[in-house]
PDB file of C-alpha atoms in Angstrom:
ATOM      1  CA  MET A   1      46.747 207.162 -45.488  1.00  0.00           C
ATOM      2  CA  GLN A   2      49.994 206.801 -43.613  1.00  0.00           C
ATOM      3  CA  ASP A   3      52.414 204.180 -44.960  1.00  0.00           C
ATOM      4  CA  VAL A   4      53.595 203.257 -41.469  1.00  0.00           C
ATOM      5  CA  PRO A   5      50.691 202.738 -39.054  1.00  0.00           C
ATOM      6  CA  HIS A   6      50.801 204.049 -35.510  1.00  0.00           C
ATOM      7  CA  ILE A   7      51.763 201.851 -32.558  1.00  0.00           C
ATOM      8  CA  PRO A   8      48.547 200.868 -30.730  1.00  0.00           C
ATOM      9  CA  VAL A   9      48.012 201.930 -27.133  1.00  0.00           C
ATOM     10  CA  LEU A  10      49.087 199.678 -24.271  1.00  0.00           C
ATOM     11  CA  TYR A  11      50.634 197.287 -26.802  1.00  0.00           C
ATOM     12  CA  ARG A  12      52.968 195.616 -24.279  1.00  0.00           C
ATOM     13  CA  GLU A  13      50.214 195.206 -21.732  1.00  0.00           C
ATOM     14  CA  VAL A  14      47.830 193.719 -24.310  1.00  0.00           C
ATOM     15  CA  LEU A  15      50.445 191.184 -25.413  1.00  0.00           C
ATOM     16  CA  GLU A  16      51.272 190.308 -21.815  1.00  0.00           C
ATOM     17  CA  ASN A  17      47.649 189.645 -20.909  1.00  0.00           C
ATOM     18  CA  PHE A  18      47.107 187.367 -23.910  1.00  0.00           C
ATOM     19  CA  SER A  19      50.547 185.708 -23.720  1.00  0.00           C
ATOM     20  CA  ASP A  20      49.190 182.505 -22.145  1.00  0.00           C
ATOM     21  CA  VAL A  21      46.632 181.946 -24.921  1.00  0.00           C
ATOM     22  CA  LYS A  22      48.318 179.158 -26.865  1.00  0.00           C
ATOM     23  CA  SER A  23      45.451 178.078 -29.127  1.00  0.00           C
ATOM     24  CA  GLY A  24      41.895 178.878 -30.130  1.00  0.00           C
ATOM     25  CA  ILE A  25      40.433 182.194 -31.293  1.00  0.00           C
ATOM     26  CA  ILE A  26      40.995 185.766 -30.130  1.00  0.00           C
ATOM     27  CA  ILE A  27      38.452 188.352 -31.262  1.00  0.00           C
ATOM     28  CA  ASP A  28      39.670 191.918 -31.813  1.00  0.00           C
ATOM     29  CA  CYS A  29      36.375 193.786 -31.660  1.00  0.00           C
ATOM     30  CA  THR A  30      37.901 197.097 -32.761  1.00  0.00           C
ATOM     31  CA  MET A  31      40.541 196.037 -35.254  1.00  0.00           C
ATOM     32  CA  GLY A  32      41.114 199.469 -36.776  1.00  0.00           C
ATOM     33  CA  TYR A  33      44.365 199.511 -38.700  1.00  0.00           C
ATOM     34  CA  GLY A  34      45.478 196.138 -37.358  1.00  0.00           C
ATOM     35  CA  GLY A  35      47.975 197.304 -34.744  1.00  0.00           C
ATOM     36  CA  HIS A  36      46.903 195.079 -31.870  1.00  0.00           C
ATOM     37  CA  SER A  37      45.800 192.316 -34.249  1.00  0.00           C
ATOM     38  CA  SER A  38      49.160 192.000 -36.014  1.00  0.00           C
ATOM     39  CA  MET A  39      51.068 192.010 -32.718  1.00  0.00           C
ATOM     40  CA  ILE A  40      48.830 189.321 -31.212  1.00  0.00           C
ATOM     41  CA  LEU A  41      49.163 187.122 -34.313  1.00  0.00           C
ATOM     42  CA  GLU A  42      52.936 187.533 -34.236  1.00  0.00           C
ATOM     43  CA  ALA A  43      53.271 186.774 -30.523  1.00  0.00           C
ATOM     44  CA  ASN A  44      50.747 183.903 -30.439  1.00  0.00           C
ATOM     45  CA  PRO A  45      51.668 181.747 -33.470  1.00  0.00           C
ATOM     46  CA  HIS A  46      49.027 179.061 -32.908  1.00  0.00           C
ATOM     47  CA  ILE A  47      45.923 181.184 -32.485  1.00  0.00           C
ATOM     48  CA  LYS A  48      43.434 182.470 -35.012  1.00  0.00           C
ATOM     49  CA  LEU A  49      42.316 186.088 -34.829  1.00  0.00           C
ATOM     50  CA  ILE A  50      39.005 187.477 -36.012  1.00  0.00           C
ATOM     51  CA  GLY A  51      38.976 191.250 -36.382  1.00  0.00           C
ATOM     52  CA  ILE A  52      35.857 193.391 -36.475  1.00  0.00           C
ATOM     53  CA  ASP A  53      35.525 196.943 -37.752  1.00  0.00           C
ATOM     54  CA  GLN A  54      32.839 199.133 -39.310  1.00  0.00           C
ATOM     55  CA  ASP A  55      35.253 201.454 -41.115  1.00  0.00           C
ATOM     56  CA  GLN A  56      35.844 200.244 -44.681  1.00  0.00           C
ATOM     57  CA  THR A  57      39.060 202.270 -44.977  1.00  0.00           C
ATOM     58  CA  ALA A  58      40.451 200.482 -41.932  1.00  0.00           C
ATOM     59  CA  ILE A  59      39.291 197.108 -43.259  1.00  0.00           C
ATOM     60  CA  ASP A  60      41.015 197.667 -46.610  1.00  0.00           C
ATOM     61  CA  PHE A  61      44.230 198.678 -44.871  1.00  0.00           C
ATOM     62  CA  SER A  62      44.186 195.782 -42.384  1.00  0.00           C
ATOM     63  CA  THR A  63      43.287 193.215 -45.043  1.00  0.00           C
ATOM     64  CA  ASN A  64      46.573 194.000 -46.739  1.00  0.00           C
ATOM     65  CA  ARG A  65      48.488 194.288 -43.468  1.00  0.00           C
ATOM     66  CA  LEU A  66      47.322 190.918 -42.124  1.00  0.00           C
ATOM     67  CA  LYS A  67      47.422 188.903 -45.361  1.00  0.00           C
ATOM     68  CA  LYS A  68      50.803 187.397 -44.454  1.00  0.00           C
ATOM     69  CA  TYR A  69      49.066 185.471 -41.664  1.00  0.00           C
ATOM     70  CA  GLY A  70      46.872 183.656 -44.167  1.00  0.00           C
ATOM     71  CA  ASP A  71      43.788 181.929 -42.771  1.00  0.00           C
ATOM     72  CA  ARG A  72      44.908 182.720 -39.218  1.00  0.00           C
ATOM     73  CA  ALA A  73      43.457 186.197 -39.735  1.00  0.00           C
ATOM     74  CA  GLU A  74      39.825 186.840 -40.630  1.00  0.00           C
ATOM     75  CA  ILE A  75      38.062 190.183 -40.895  1.00  0.00           C
ATOM     76  CA  ARG A  76      34.360 190.951 -40.454  1.00  0.00           C
ATOM     77  CA  LYS A  77      32.654 194.275 -41.187  1.00  0.00           C
ATOM     78  CA  GLY A  78      30.020 195.692 -38.883  1.00  0.00           C
ATOM     79  CA  ARG A  79      29.330 196.925 -35.384  1.00  0.00           C
ATOM     80  CA  PHE A  80      31.080 194.667 -32.908  1.00  0.00           C
ATOM     81  CA  SER A  81      28.018 194.497 -30.644  1.00  0.00           C
ATOM     82  CA  SER A  82      26.158 192.462 -33.282  1.00  0.00           C
ATOM     83  CA  VAL A  83      28.991 190.784 -35.212  1.00  0.00           C
ATOM     84  CA  ILE A  84      30.408 189.122 -32.101  1.00  0.00           C
ATOM     85  CA  LYS A  85      27.124 187.242 -31.658  1.00  0.00           C
ATOM     86  CA  ASP A  86      27.518 185.706 -35.113  1.00  0.00           C
ATOM     87  CA  ILE A  87      31.132 184.754 -34.402  1.00  0.00           C
ATOM     88  CA  ILE A  88      30.213 183.082 -31.108  1.00  0.00           C
ATOM     89  CA  LYS A  89      27.438 181.109 -32.822  1.00  0.00           C
ATOM     90  CA  GLU A  90      29.670 180.024 -35.720  1.00  0.00           C
ATOM     91  CA  CYS A  91      32.861 179.234 -33.821  1.00  0.00           C
ATOM     92  CA  GLY A  92      31.498 177.882 -30.559  1.00  0.00           C
ATOM     93  CA  VAL A  93      32.018 179.278 -27.088  1.00  0.00           C
ATOM     94  CA  GLY A  94      34.742 176.768 -26.217  1.00  0.00           C
ATOM     95  CA  ASN A  95      36.990 177.830 -29.085  1.00  0.00           C
ATOM     96  CA  ILE A  96      37.099 181.525 -28.172  1.00  0.00           C
ATOM     97  CA  ARG A  97      39.932 182.232 -25.738  1.00  0.00           C
ATOM     98  CA  GLY A  98      40.113 186.002 -25.765  1.00  0.00           C
ATOM     99  CA  VAL A  99      38.212 189.193 -26.577  1.00  0.00           C
ATOM    100  CA  LEU A 100      39.884 192.580 -27.005  1.00  0.00           C
ATOM    101  CA  ALA A 101      38.068 195.883 -27.479  1.00  0.00           C
ATOM    102  CA  ASP A 102      39.855 199.222 -27.852  1.00  0.00           C
ATOM    103  CA  ILE A 103      36.898 201.572 -27.460  1.00  0.00           C
ATOM    104  CA  GLY A 104      36.915 204.930 -29.223  1.00  0.00           C
ATOM    105  CA  VAL A 105      38.259 206.595 -32.338  1.00  0.00           C
ATOM    106  CA  SER A 106      41.635 205.512 -33.730  1.00  0.00           C
ATOM    107  CA  SER A 107      44.610 207.854 -34.065  1.00  0.00           C
ATOM    108  CA  LEU A 108      44.558 207.486 -37.829  1.00  0.00           C
ATOM    109  CA  GLN A 109      40.891 208.439 -37.983  1.00  0.00           C
ATOM    110  CA  LEU A 110      41.670 211.519 -35.916  1.00  0.00           C
ATOM    111  CA  ASP A 111      44.506 212.413 -38.262  1.00  0.00           C
ATOM    112  CA  GLN A 112      42.332 212.124 -41.379  1.00  0.00           C
ATOM    113  CA  LYS A 113      40.773 215.570 -41.374  1.00  0.00           C
ATOM    114  CA  ASP A 114      38.195 214.649 -43.996  1.00  0.00           C
ATOM    115  CA  ARG A 115      36.577 212.291 -41.463  1.00  0.00           C
ATOM    116  CA  GLY A 116      35.549 215.219 -39.273  1.00  0.00           C
ATOM    117  CA  PHE A 117      36.767 213.786 -35.959  1.00  0.00           C
ATOM    118  CA  SER A 118      39.343 216.490 -35.319  1.00  0.00           C
ATOM    119  CA  TYR A 119      38.495 220.002 -34.118  1.00  0.00           C
ATOM    120  CA  GLU A 120      40.618 221.214 -37.060  1.00  0.00           C
ATOM    121  CA  SER A 121      38.530 219.392 -39.648  1.00  0.00           C
ATOM    122  CA  ASP A 122      36.753 221.183 -42.487  1.00  0.00           C
ATOM    123  CA  ASN A 123      34.019 218.540 -42.254  1.00  0.00           C
ATOM    124  CA  LEU A 124      31.446 217.721 -39.597  1.00  0.00           C
ATOM    125  CA  ASP A 125      30.973 213.980 -39.915  1.00  0.00           C
ATOM    126  CA  MET A 126      32.517 211.716 -37.210  1.00  0.00           C
ATOM    127  CA  ARG A 127      30.912 208.503 -38.492  1.00  0.00           C
ATOM    128  CA  MET A 128      33.082 205.447 -37.946  1.00  0.00           C
ATOM    129  CA  ASP A 129      30.889 203.768 -40.542  1.00  0.00           C
ATOM    130  CA  ARG A 130      30.493 206.200 -43.433  1.00  0.00           C
ATOM    131  CA  ASP A 131      27.268 204.463 -44.445  1.00  0.00           C
ATOM    132  CA  ALA A 132      25.599 205.158 -41.088  1.00  0.00           C
ATOM    133  CA  PRO A 133      22.655 207.590 -41.273  1.00  0.00           C
ATOM    134  CA  LEU A 134      23.534 209.800 -38.287  1.00  0.00           C
ATOM    135  CA  SER A 135      26.452 212.234 -38.614  1.00  0.00           C
ATOM    136  CA  ALA A 136      27.843 215.049 -36.492  1.00  0.00           C
ATOM    137  CA  MET A 137      26.277 217.468 -38.990  1.00  0.00           C
ATOM    138  CA  SER A 138      22.840 216.085 -38.082  1.00  0.00           C
ATOM    139  CA  VAL A 139      23.483 216.197 -34.338  1.00  0.00           C
ATOM    140  CA  VAL A 140      24.787 219.782 -34.353  1.00  0.00           C
ATOM    141  CA  ASN A 141      22.321 221.264 -36.826  1.00  0.00           C
ATOM    142  CA  ASP A 142      19.143 219.213 -36.315  1.00  0.00           C
ATOM    143  CA  TYR A 143      18.986 218.218 -32.650  1.00  0.00           C
ATOM    144  CA  SER A 144      16.748 220.264 -30.375  1.00  0.00           C
ATOM    145  CA  THR A 145      18.326 222.362 -27.647  1.00  0.00           C
ATOM    146  CA  LYS A 146      17.251 219.778 -25.054  1.00  0.00           C
ATOM    147  CA  GLU A 147      18.813 216.951 -27.056  1.00  0.00           C
ATOM    148  CA  LEU A 148      22.039 218.914 -27.387  1.00  0.00           C
ATOM    149  CA  GLU A 149      22.054 219.530 -23.641  1.00  0.00           C
ATOM    150  CA  ARG A 150      21.762 215.787 -23.024  1.00  0.00           C
ATOM    151  CA  VAL A 151      24.644 214.942 -25.363  1.00  0.00           C
ATOM    152  CA  ILE A 152      26.978 217.649 -24.052  1.00  0.00           C
ATOM    153  CA  TRP A 153      26.291 216.874 -20.395  1.00  0.00           C
ATOM    154  CA  GLU A 154      26.107 213.074 -20.483  1.00  0.00           C
ATOM    155  CA  TYR A 155      29.033 212.465 -22.833  1.00  0.00           C
ATOM    156  CA  GLY A 156      31.154 215.595 -22.403  1.00  0.00           C
ATOM    157  CA  GLU A 157      30.383 216.298 -18.732  1.00  0.00           C
ATOM    158  CA  LEU A 158      30.716 220.016 -19.424  1.00  0.00           C
ATOM    159  CA  ARG A 159      29.232 222.063 -16.576  1.00  0.00           C
ATOM    160  CA  ASN A 160      27.993 224.891 -18.790  1.00  0.00           C
ATOM    161  CA  TYR A 161      26.249 222.450 -21.109  1.00  0.00           C
ATOM    162  CA  LYS A 162      23.073 224.535 -21.260  1.00  0.00           C
ATOM    163  CA  LYS A 163      24.965 227.636 -22.369  1.00  0.00           C
ATOM    164  CA  ILE A 164      26.857 225.663 -25.032  1.00  0.00           C
ATOM    165  CA  ALA A 165      23.694 223.987 -26.338  1.00  0.00           C
ATOM    166  CA  SER A 166      21.876 227.307 -26.500  1.00  0.00           C
ATOM    167  CA  PHE A 167      24.746 228.936 -28.384  1.00  0.00           C
ATOM    168  CA  ILE A 168      24.795 226.132 -30.953  1.00  0.00           C
ATOM    169  CA  ALA A 169      21.030 226.301 -31.465  1.00  0.00           C
ATOM    170  CA  LEU A 170      21.081 230.093 -31.922  1.00  0.00           C
ATOM    171  CA  ASN A 171      24.067 230.225 -34.269  1.00  0.00           C
ATOM    172  CA  ARG A 172      23.660 227.189 -36.510  1.00  0.00           C
ATOM    173  CA  PRO A 173      24.039 225.898 -39.113  1.00  0.00           C
ATOM    174  CA  PHE A 174      27.691 224.926 -38.692  1.00  0.00           C
ATOM    175  CA  SER A 175      29.464 223.314 -41.638  1.00  0.00           C
ATOM    176  CA  SER A 176      32.742 222.149 -40.097  1.00  0.00           C
ATOM    177  CA  ALA A 177      34.311 221.002 -36.842  1.00  0.00           C
ATOM    178  CA  LYS A 178      36.790 223.863 -37.166  1.00  0.00           C
ATOM    179  CA  GLU A 179      33.988 226.411 -37.392  1.00  0.00           C
ATOM    180  CA  LEU A 180      32.117 224.891 -34.447  1.00  0.00           C
ATOM    181  CA  SER A 181      35.137 224.605 -32.143  1.00  0.00           C
ATOM    182  CA  GLY A 182      36.319 228.098 -33.070  1.00  0.00           C
ATOM    183  CA  ALA A 183      32.947 229.707 -32.340  1.00  0.00           C
ATOM    184  CA  LEU A 184      32.620 227.927 -29.005  1.00  0.00           C
ATOM    185  CA  SER A 185      36.225 228.326 -27.881  1.00  0.00           C
ATOM    186  CA  PRO A 186      35.552 231.255 -25.459  1.00  0.00           C
ATOM    187  CA  MET A 187      33.092 229.198 -23.397  1.00  0.00           C
ATOM    188  CA  LEU A 188      34.989 225.886 -23.378  1.00  0.00           C
ATOM    189  CA  PRO A 189      37.274 224.839 -20.475  1.00  0.00           C
ATOM    190  CA  LYS A 190      40.951 225.723 -20.738  1.00  0.00           C
ATOM    191  CA  ASP A 191      43.348 222.862 -20.038  1.00  0.00           C
ATOM    192  CA  LYS A 192      46.981 222.894 -21.133  1.00  0.00           C
ATOM    193  CA  ARG A 193      46.893 219.133 -21.724  1.00  0.00           C
ATOM    194  CA  ILE A 194      44.059 219.121 -24.265  1.00  0.00           C
ATOM    195  CA  HIS A 195      42.440 221.456 -26.792  1.00  0.00           C
ATOM    196  CA  PRO A 196      39.394 223.314 -25.359  1.00  0.00           C
ATOM    197  CA  ALA A 197      37.065 221.630 -27.861  1.00  0.00           C
ATOM    198  CA  THR A 198      38.181 218.068 -27.053  1.00  0.00           C
ATOM    199  CA  LEU A 199      35.366 217.199 -24.638  1.00  0.00           C
ATOM    200  CA  LEU A 200      32.703 218.757 -26.860  1.00  0.00           C
ATOM    201  CA  MET A 201      33.905 216.861 -29.937  1.00  0.00           C
ATOM    202  CA  GLN A 202      34.129 213.693 -27.893  1.00  0.00           C
ATOM    203  CA  ALA A 203      30.532 214.080 -26.741  1.00  0.00           C
ATOM    204  CA  ILE A 204      29.246 214.544 -30.289  1.00  0.00           C
ATOM    205  CA  ARG A 205      31.308 211.584 -31.528  1.00  0.00           C
ATOM    206  CA  ILE A 206      29.964 209.289 -28.801  1.00  0.00           C
ATOM    207  CA  GLU A 207      26.400 210.247 -29.756  1.00  0.00           C
ATOM    208  CA  VAL A 208      26.996 209.777 -33.483  1.00  0.00           C
ATOM    209  CA  ASN A 209      28.452 206.286 -33.050  1.00  0.00           C
ATOM    210  CA  ASN A 210      26.389 205.209 -30.018  1.00  0.00           C
ATOM    211  CA  GLU A 211      29.667 204.243 -28.363  1.00  0.00           C
ATOM    212  CA  LEU A 212      28.326 203.649 -24.848  1.00  0.00           C
ATOM    213  CA  GLY A 213      25.407 201.652 -26.174  1.00  0.00           C
ATOM    214  CA  GLU A 214      27.759 199.549 -28.290  1.00  0.00           C
ATOM    215  CA  LEU A 215      30.005 198.881 -25.301  1.00  0.00           C
ATOM    216  CA  GLU A 216      27.087 197.860 -23.073  1.00  0.00           C
ATOM    217  CA  SER A 217      25.710 195.586 -25.794  1.00  0.00           C
ATOM    218  CA  LEU A 218      29.143 193.982 -26.280  1.00  0.00           C
ATOM    219  CA  LEU A 219      29.485 193.267 -22.565  1.00  0.00           C
ATOM    220  CA  GLU A 220      25.982 191.803 -22.478  1.00  0.00           C
ATOM    221  CA  SER A 221      26.804 189.497 -25.425  1.00  0.00           C
ATOM    222  CA  ILE A 222      29.948 188.314 -23.640  1.00  0.00           C
ATOM    223  CA  LYS A 223      27.989 187.691 -20.438  1.00  0.00           C
ATOM    224  CA  GLU A 224      25.327 185.697 -22.282  1.00  0.00           C
ATOM    225  CA  ALA A 225      27.976 183.591 -24.046  1.00  0.00           C
ATOM    226  CA  LYS A 226      29.469 182.417 -20.732  1.00  0.00           C
ATOM    227  CA  PHE A 227      32.889 181.540 -22.110  1.00  0.00           C
ATOM    228  CA  SER A 228      34.528 178.618 -20.334  1.00  0.00           C
ATOM    229  CA  ASN A 229      38.073 179.995 -20.376  1.00  0.00           C
ATOM    230  CA  ALA A 230      38.608 183.375 -22.006  1.00  0.00           C
ATOM    231  CA  LYS A 231      40.255 186.687 -21.217  1.00  0.00           C
ATOM    232  CA  ILE A 232      38.227 189.834 -21.788  1.00  0.00           C
ATOM    233  CA  ALA A 233      40.335 192.995 -22.157  1.00  0.00           C
ATOM    234  CA  ILE A 234      38.631 196.352 -22.617  1.00  0.00           C
ATOM    235  CA  ILE A 235      40.556 199.581 -23.289  1.00  0.00           C
ATOM    236  CA  SER A 236      38.627 202.803 -22.767  1.00  0.00           C
ATOM    237  CA  PHE A 237      39.501 206.488 -23.093  1.00  0.00           C
ATOM    238  CA  HIS A 238      36.597 208.125 -21.293  1.00  0.00           C
ATOM    239  CA  SER A 239      35.530 208.035 -17.641  1.00  0.00           C
ATOM    240  CA  LEU A 240      31.998 206.980 -18.596  1.00  0.00           C
ATOM    241  CA  GLU A 241      33.257 203.998 -20.598  1.00  0.00           C
ATOM    242  CA  ASP A 242      35.694 202.969 -17.870  1.00  0.00           C
ATOM    243  CA  ARG A 243      32.894 203.170 -15.299  1.00  0.00           C
ATOM    244  CA  VAL A 244      30.709 200.857 -17.391  1.00  0.00           C
ATOM    245  CA  VAL A 245      33.527 198.304 -17.686  1.00  0.00           C
ATOM    246  CA  LYS A 246      34.476 198.515 -14.001  1.00  0.00           C
ATOM    247  CA  ASN A 247      30.899 198.112 -12.780  1.00  0.00           C
ATOM    248  CA  THR A 248      30.205 195.270 -15.212  1.00  0.00           C
ATOM    249  CA  PHE A 249      33.310 193.312 -14.215  1.00  0.00           C
ATOM    250  CA  THR A 250      32.420 193.811 -10.541  1.00  0.00           C
ATOM    251  CA  LYS A 251      28.980 192.297 -11.141  1.00  0.00           C
ATOM    252  CA  TRP A 252      30.458 189.420 -13.138  1.00  0.00           C
ATOM    253  CA  LYS A 253      32.705 188.304 -10.277  1.00  0.00           C
ATOM    254  CA  GLU A 254      29.938 188.170  -7.671  1.00  0.00           C
ATOM    255  CA  ASN A 255      28.618 184.754  -6.655  1.00  0.00           C
ATOM    256  CA  CYS A 256      25.477 186.117  -5.035  1.00  0.00           C
ATOM    257  CA  ILE A 257      23.007 188.152  -7.087  1.00  0.00           C
ATOM    258  CA  CYS A 258      20.404 188.621  -4.365  1.00  0.00           C
ATOM    259  CA  PRO A 259      19.271 192.211  -3.722  1.00  0.00           C
ATOM    260  CA  PRO A 260      21.118 194.027  -0.911  1.00  0.00           C
ATOM    261  CA  GLU A 261      18.000 194.060   1.278  1.00  0.00           C
ATOM    262  CA  ALA A 262      17.707 190.241   1.258  1.00  0.00           C
ATOM    263  CA  MET A 263      18.020 188.741   4.754  1.00  0.00           C
ATOM    264  CA  ARG A 264      19.775 185.644   3.398  1.00  0.00           C
ATOM    265  CA  CYS A 265      21.016 184.306   0.089  1.00  0.00           C
ATOM    266  CA  LEU A 266      18.306 182.703  -2.049  1.00  0.00           C
ATOM    267  CA  CYS A 267      20.105 182.526  -5.407  1.00  0.00           C
ATOM    268  CA  ALA A 268      22.322 179.443  -4.816  1.00  0.00           C
ATOM    269  CA  ASN A 269      25.434 181.670  -4.589  1.00  0.00           C
ATOM    270  CA  ASN A 270      27.115 180.306  -7.726  1.00  0.00           C
ATOM    271  CA  TYR A 271      26.665 183.046 -10.319  1.00  0.00           C
ATOM    272  CA  SER A 272      30.266 184.220 -10.649  1.00  0.00           C
ATOM    273  CA  LEU A 273      31.489 184.325 -14.253  1.00  0.00           C
ATOM    274  CA  GLY A 274      35.167 184.437 -13.267  1.00  0.00           C
ATOM    275  CA  LYS A 275      37.596 186.863 -11.698  1.00  0.00           C
ATOM    276  CA  ILE A 276      38.945 190.357 -12.255  1.00  0.00           C
ATOM    277  CA  LEU A 277      42.648 190.306 -13.186  1.00  0.00           C
ATOM    278  CA  THR A 278      43.207 194.045 -12.818  1.00  0.00           C
ATOM    279  CA  LYS A 279      42.459 195.523  -9.382  1.00  0.00           C
ATOM    280  CA  LYS A 280      43.243 198.934 -10.854  1.00  0.00           C
ATOM    281  CA  PRO A 281      43.097 199.879 -14.554  1.00  0.00           C
ATOM    282  CA  ILE A 282      46.305 199.380 -16.506  1.00  0.00           C
ATOM    283  CA  MET A 283      47.676 202.639 -17.885  1.00  0.00           C
ATOM    284  CA  ALA A 284      50.460 203.594 -20.289  1.00  0.00           C
ATOM    285  CA  GLN A 285      54.054 203.634 -19.090  1.00  0.00           C
ATOM    286  CA  ASP A 286      56.189 206.781 -19.254  1.00  0.00           C
ATOM    287  CA  ASP A 287      58.003 205.866 -22.482  1.00  0.00           C
ATOM    288  CA  GLU A 288      54.705 205.204 -24.275  1.00  0.00           C
ATOM    289  CA  LEU A 289      53.288 208.492 -23.017  1.00  0.00           C
ATOM    290  CA  LYS A 290      56.253 210.325 -24.528  1.00  0.00           C
ATOM    291  CA  GLN A 291      55.928 208.455 -27.813  1.00  0.00           C
ATOM    292  CA  ASN A 292      52.132 208.691 -28.022  1.00  0.00           C
ATOM    293  CA  PRO A 293      50.530 211.456 -25.891  1.00  0.00           C
ATOM    294  CA  ARG A 294      47.051 210.195 -26.832  1.00  0.00           C
ATOM    295  CA  SER A 295      47.689 207.113 -24.696  1.00  0.00           C
ATOM    296  CA  ARG A 296      47.475 209.206 -21.502  1.00  0.00           C
ATOM    297  CA  SER A 297      43.719 208.617 -21.289  1.00  0.00           C
ATOM    298  CA  ALA A 298      43.839 204.878 -22.024  1.00  0.00           C
ATOM    299  CA  LYS A 299      42.730 202.496 -19.278  1.00  0.00           C
ATOM    300  CA  MET A 300      42.592 198.729 -19.673  1.00  0.00           C
ATOM    301  CA  ARG A 301      40.656 196.349 -17.438  1.00  0.00           C
ATOM    302  CA  VAL A 302      40.907 192.565 -17.800  1.00  0.00           C
ATOM    303  CA  PHE A 303      38.505 189.850 -16.695  1.00  0.00           C
ATOM    304  CA  ASN A 304      39.063 186.083 -16.885  1.00  0.00           C
ATOM    305  CA  MET A 305      35.870 184.182 -17.660  1.00  0.00           C
ATOM    306  CA  GLU A 306      35.946 180.674 -16.222  1.00  0.00           C
ATOM    307  CA  SER A 307      33.946 177.455 -16.490  1.00  0.00           C
ATOM    308  CA  GLN A 308      30.532 177.828 -14.901  1.00  0.00           C
ATOM    309  CA  LYS A 309      29.650 175.734 -11.877  1.00  0.00           C
TER     310      LYS A 309
END
């Protein structure tokens, strides 16, 4: 474990978007190593923050990091898609003023080679929760060729997904991410900006942790809660995740929910949950890109949920 944690992505932009939250509760759905959480607590001295994470290593680290904030900081373990429902029920919709979710694997998890997230890892794991039953080892070595094709195409968007899936099925078992990425290197896309195995590893990781399903479930929980005055900020690193957030926010802002073929509005035209605060996704500035190259893929979209009519 690093003694000095990394600076979280889009840290200035996150602080700016929550700067007007003067009281109440902000939920950090993907607390990780407490980067965003500690900055929000420091910048907003009268709020309480509840952090959620499924990684016990991250929880142990952040518990120590955030202890100086006393009872202003609370940490819950579990998948954010289910834990947030408990928090909403316990704390009340009116007390929650912000929700932040930084979707994806943390830099420190990537750097810990024993976790199996990196293409250089001697393991093949990728579980954010080490107690979860499904690992990358299971996906790579046990999935059928058709299942592998689905994962590689849907989550990695690799055009030669059938060839890759067939190669894996014919040459397994694989015991490490390093072995897998090395064997597949000749048929993976070459891009100077990223390692050839990045998209493949990303696809497997998304499957292992059900990342898109978790994101969709989180957004559904937020919609059902109907916060009266809360900012929802979602940071994504993958085009599929960003598309889910963009499309969801677009639906949330619409007053009319009648089908497009309807001749006239029959739904009362008052279904809007609020307004989109980011016409385009917020991306890292040049100085952050130089300091943290991993931030180049980060996109943040922000929605302000308002009192329902």
